[in-house]
PDB file of C-alpha atoms and ligand atoms in Angstrom:
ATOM      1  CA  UNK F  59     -14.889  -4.738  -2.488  1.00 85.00           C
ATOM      2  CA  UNK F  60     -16.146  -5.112   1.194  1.00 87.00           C
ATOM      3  CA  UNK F  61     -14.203  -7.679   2.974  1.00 95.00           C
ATOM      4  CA  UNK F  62     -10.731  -7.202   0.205  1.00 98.00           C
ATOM      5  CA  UNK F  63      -7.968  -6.298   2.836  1.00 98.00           C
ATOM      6  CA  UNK F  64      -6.364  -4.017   0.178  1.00 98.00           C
ATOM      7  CA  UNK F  65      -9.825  -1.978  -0.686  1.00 98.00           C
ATOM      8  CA  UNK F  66      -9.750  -1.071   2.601  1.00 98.00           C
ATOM      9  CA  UNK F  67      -5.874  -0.200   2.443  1.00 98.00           C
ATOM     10  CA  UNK F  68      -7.130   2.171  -0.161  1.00 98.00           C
ATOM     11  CA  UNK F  69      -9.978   3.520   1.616  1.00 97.00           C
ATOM     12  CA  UNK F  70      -7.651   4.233   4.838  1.00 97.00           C
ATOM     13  CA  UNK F  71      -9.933   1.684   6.894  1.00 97.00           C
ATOM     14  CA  UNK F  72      -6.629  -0.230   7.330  1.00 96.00           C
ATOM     15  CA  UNK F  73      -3.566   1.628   8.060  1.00 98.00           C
ATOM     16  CA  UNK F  74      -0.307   1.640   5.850  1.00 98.00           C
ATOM     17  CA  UNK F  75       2.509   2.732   5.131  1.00 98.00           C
ATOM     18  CA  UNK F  76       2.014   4.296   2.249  1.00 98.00           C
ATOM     19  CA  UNK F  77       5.038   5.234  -0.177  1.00 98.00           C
ATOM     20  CA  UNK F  78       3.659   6.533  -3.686  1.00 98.00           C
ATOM     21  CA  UNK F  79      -0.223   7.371  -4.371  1.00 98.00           C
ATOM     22  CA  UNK F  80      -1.626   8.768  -7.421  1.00 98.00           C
ATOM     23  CA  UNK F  81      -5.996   8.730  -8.641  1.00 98.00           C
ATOM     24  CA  UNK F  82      -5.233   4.848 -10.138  1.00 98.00           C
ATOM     25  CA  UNK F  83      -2.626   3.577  -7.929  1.00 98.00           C
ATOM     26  CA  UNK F  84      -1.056   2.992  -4.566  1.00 98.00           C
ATOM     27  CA  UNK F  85       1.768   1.761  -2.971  1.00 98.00           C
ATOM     28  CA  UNK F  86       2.787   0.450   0.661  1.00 98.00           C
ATOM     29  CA  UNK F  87       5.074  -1.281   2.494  1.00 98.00           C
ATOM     30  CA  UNK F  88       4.873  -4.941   2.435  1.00 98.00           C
ATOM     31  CA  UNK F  89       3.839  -5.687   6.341  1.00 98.00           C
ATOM     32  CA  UNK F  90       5.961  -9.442   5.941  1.00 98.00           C
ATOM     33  CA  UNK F  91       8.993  -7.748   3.763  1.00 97.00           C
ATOM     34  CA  UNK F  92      11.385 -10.646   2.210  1.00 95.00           C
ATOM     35  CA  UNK F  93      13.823  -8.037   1.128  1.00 96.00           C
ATOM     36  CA  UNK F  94      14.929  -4.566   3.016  1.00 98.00           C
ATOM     37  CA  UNK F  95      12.906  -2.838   0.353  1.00 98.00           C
ATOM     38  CA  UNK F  96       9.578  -4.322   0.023  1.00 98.00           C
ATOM     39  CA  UNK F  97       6.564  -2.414  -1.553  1.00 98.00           C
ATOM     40  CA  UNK F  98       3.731  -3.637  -3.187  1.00 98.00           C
ATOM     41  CA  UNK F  99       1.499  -1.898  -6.035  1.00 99.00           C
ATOM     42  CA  UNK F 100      -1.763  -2.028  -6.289  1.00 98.00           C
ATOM     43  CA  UNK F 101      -4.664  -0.385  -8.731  1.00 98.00           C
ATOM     44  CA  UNK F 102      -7.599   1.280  -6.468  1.00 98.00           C
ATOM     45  CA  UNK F 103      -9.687  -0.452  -7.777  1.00 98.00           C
ATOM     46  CA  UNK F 104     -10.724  -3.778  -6.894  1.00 98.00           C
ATOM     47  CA  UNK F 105      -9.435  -6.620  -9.998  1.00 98.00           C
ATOM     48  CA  UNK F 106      -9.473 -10.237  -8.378  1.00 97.00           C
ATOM     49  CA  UNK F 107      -6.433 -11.515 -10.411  1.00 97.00           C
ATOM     50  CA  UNK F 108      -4.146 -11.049 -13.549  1.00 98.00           C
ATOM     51  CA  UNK F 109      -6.685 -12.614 -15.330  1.00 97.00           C
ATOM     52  CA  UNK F 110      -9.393 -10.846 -14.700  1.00 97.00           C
ATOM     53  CA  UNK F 111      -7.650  -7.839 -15.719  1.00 98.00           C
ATOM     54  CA  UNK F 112     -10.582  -6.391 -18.573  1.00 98.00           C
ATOM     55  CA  UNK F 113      -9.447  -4.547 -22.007  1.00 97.00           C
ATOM     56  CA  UNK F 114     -11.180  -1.732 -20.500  1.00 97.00           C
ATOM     57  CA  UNK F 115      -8.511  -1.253 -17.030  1.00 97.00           C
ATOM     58  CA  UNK F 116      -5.186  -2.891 -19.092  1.00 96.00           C
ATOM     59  CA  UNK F 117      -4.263   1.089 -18.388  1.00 98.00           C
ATOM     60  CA  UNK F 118      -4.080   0.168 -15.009  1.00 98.00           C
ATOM     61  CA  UNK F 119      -1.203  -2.302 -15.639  1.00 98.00           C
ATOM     62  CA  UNK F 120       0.704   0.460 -17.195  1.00 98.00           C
ATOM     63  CA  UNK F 121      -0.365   3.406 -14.665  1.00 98.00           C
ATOM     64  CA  UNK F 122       1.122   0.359 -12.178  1.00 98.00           C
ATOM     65  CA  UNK F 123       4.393   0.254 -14.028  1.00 98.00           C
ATOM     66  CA  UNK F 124       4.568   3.873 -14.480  1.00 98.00           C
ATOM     67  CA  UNK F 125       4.354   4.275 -10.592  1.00 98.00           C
ATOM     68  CA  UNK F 126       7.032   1.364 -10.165  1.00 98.00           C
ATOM     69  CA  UNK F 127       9.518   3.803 -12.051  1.00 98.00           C
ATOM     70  CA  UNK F 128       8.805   6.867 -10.290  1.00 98.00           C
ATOM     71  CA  UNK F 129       8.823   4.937  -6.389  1.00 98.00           C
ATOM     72  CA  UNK F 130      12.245   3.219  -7.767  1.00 98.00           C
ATOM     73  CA  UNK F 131      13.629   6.596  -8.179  1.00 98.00           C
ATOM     74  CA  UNK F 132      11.917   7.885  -5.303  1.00 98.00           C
ATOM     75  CA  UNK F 133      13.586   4.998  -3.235  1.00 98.00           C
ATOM     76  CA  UNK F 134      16.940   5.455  -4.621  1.00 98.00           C
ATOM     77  CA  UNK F 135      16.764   1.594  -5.581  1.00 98.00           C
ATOM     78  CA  UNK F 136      16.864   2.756  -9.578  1.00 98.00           C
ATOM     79  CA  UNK F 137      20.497   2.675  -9.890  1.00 98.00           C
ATOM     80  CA  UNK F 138      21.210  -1.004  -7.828  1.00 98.00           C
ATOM     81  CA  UNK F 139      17.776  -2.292  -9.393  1.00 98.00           C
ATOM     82  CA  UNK F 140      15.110  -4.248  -7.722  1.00 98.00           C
ATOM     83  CA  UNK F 141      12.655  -7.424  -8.800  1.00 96.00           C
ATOM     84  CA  UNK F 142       8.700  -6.919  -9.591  1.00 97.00           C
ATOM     85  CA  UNK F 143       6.752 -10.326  -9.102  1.00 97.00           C
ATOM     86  CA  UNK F 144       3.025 -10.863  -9.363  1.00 97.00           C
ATOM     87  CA  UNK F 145       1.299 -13.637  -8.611  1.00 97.00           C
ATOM     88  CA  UNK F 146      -1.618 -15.380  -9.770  1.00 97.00           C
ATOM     89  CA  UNK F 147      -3.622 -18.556  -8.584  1.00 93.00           C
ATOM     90  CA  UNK F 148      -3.434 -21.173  -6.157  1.00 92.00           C
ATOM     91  CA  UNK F 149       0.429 -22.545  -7.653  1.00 94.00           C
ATOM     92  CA  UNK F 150       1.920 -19.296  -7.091  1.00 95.00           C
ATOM     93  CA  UNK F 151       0.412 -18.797  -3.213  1.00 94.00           C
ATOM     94  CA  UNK F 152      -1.621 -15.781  -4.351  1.00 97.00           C
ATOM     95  CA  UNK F 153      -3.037 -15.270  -0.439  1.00 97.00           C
ATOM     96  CA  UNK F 154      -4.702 -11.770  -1.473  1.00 98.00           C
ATOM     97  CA  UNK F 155      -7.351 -11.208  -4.179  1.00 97.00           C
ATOM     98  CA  UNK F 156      -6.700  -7.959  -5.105  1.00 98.00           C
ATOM     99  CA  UNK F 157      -4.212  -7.749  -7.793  1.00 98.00           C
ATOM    100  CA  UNK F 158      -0.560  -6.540  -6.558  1.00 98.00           C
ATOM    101  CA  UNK F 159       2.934  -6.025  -7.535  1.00 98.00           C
ATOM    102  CA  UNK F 160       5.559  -6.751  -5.098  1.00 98.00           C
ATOM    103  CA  UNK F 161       8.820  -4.758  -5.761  1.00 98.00           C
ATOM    104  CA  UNK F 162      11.716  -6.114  -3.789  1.00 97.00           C
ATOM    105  CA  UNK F 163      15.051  -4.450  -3.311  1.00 98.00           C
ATOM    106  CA  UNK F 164      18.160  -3.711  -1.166  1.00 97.00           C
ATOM    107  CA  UNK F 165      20.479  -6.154  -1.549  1.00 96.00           C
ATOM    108  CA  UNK F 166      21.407  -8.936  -4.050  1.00 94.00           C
ATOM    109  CA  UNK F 167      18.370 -10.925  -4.487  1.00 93.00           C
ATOM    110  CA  UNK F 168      20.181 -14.070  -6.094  1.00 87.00           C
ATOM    111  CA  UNK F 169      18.832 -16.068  -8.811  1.00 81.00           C
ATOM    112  CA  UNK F 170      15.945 -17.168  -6.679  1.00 71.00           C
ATOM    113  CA  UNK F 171      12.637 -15.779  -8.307  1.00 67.00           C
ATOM    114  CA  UNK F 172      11.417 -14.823  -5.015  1.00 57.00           C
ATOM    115  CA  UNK F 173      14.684 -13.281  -3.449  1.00 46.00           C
TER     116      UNK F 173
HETATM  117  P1  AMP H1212       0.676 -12.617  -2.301  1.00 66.89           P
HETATM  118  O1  AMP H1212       1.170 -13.881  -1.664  1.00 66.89           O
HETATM  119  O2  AMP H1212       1.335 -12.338  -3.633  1.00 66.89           O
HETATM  120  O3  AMP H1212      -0.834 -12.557  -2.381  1.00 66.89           O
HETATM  121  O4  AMP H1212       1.162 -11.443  -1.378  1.00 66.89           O
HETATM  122  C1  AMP H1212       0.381 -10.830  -0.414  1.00 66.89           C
HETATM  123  C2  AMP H1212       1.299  -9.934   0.375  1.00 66.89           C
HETATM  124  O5  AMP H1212       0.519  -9.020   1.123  1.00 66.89           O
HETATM  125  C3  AMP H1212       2.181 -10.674   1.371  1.00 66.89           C
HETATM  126  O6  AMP H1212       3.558 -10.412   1.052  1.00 66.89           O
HETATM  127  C4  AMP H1212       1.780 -10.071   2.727  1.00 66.89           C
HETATM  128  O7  AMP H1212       2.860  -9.910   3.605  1.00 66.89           O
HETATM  129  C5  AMP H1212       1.190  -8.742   2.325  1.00 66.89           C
HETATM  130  N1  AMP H1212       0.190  -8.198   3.234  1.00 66.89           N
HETATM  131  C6  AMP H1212      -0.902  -8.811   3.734  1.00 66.89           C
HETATM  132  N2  AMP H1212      -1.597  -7.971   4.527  1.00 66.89           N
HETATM  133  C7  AMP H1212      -0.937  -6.785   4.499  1.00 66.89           C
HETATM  134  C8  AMP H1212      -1.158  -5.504   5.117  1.00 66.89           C
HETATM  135  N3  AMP H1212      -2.208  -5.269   5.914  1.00 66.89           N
HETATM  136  N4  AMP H1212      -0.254  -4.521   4.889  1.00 66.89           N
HETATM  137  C9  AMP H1212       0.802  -4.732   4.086  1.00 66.89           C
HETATM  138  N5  AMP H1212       1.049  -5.908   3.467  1.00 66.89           N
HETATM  139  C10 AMP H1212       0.207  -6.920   3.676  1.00 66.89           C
HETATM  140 ZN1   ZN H1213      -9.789  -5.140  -3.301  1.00 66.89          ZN
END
């Protein structure tokens, strides 16, 4: 999608730091991180939000969580454990239509949802 911040992640028009890529999915530091560790996921291709996530790419939600498993290893954050949050709509301050997965990790994240 044209003017989607993470397409254009994807296509390398914006830099990243990228941390995991495979031919559905990639992953990159979070440029705001609210945790020492803070990656989010992403599918290549361009889905809006959660809920416009079609029979046809629910794959992509398990390529996503596939990826999560192999960057938590690759991160050494498997053994002390880390948080996945999505977001969806205006009540959860969704600021970027491209559907994501924010991992957070590195310390004790408390029983705050959001770390
Ligand atoms: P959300 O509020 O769930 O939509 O999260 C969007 C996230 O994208 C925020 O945590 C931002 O810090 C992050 N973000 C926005 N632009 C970039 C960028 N160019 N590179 C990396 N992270 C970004
Ligand atoms: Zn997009």
């Amino acid at each position: 999608m044209e003017d989607c911040i993470f397409c254009k992640i994807v296509n390398g028009d914006i830099p990243s730091e990228k941390v995991y890529e495979d031919n559905n999915v990639v992953a990159f530091k979070d440029i705001n991180p609210a945790a020492p560790i803070h990656i989010l996921v992403i599918p290549k291709k361009h889905i809006a939000t959660l809920l416009e996530v079609k029979e046809e790419d629910s794959y992509l939600i398990s390529e996503i969580f596939k990826a999560i498993n192999t960057i938590a290893k690759k991160l050494n954050i498997d053994k002390d454990g880390f948080r996945v949050i999505a977001n969806c709509g205006k009540n959860s301050g969704q600021e970027v239509m491209h559907i994501h997965f924010h991992v957070l990790a590195g310390k004790e994240l408390g029983d705050k949802i959001v770390g």
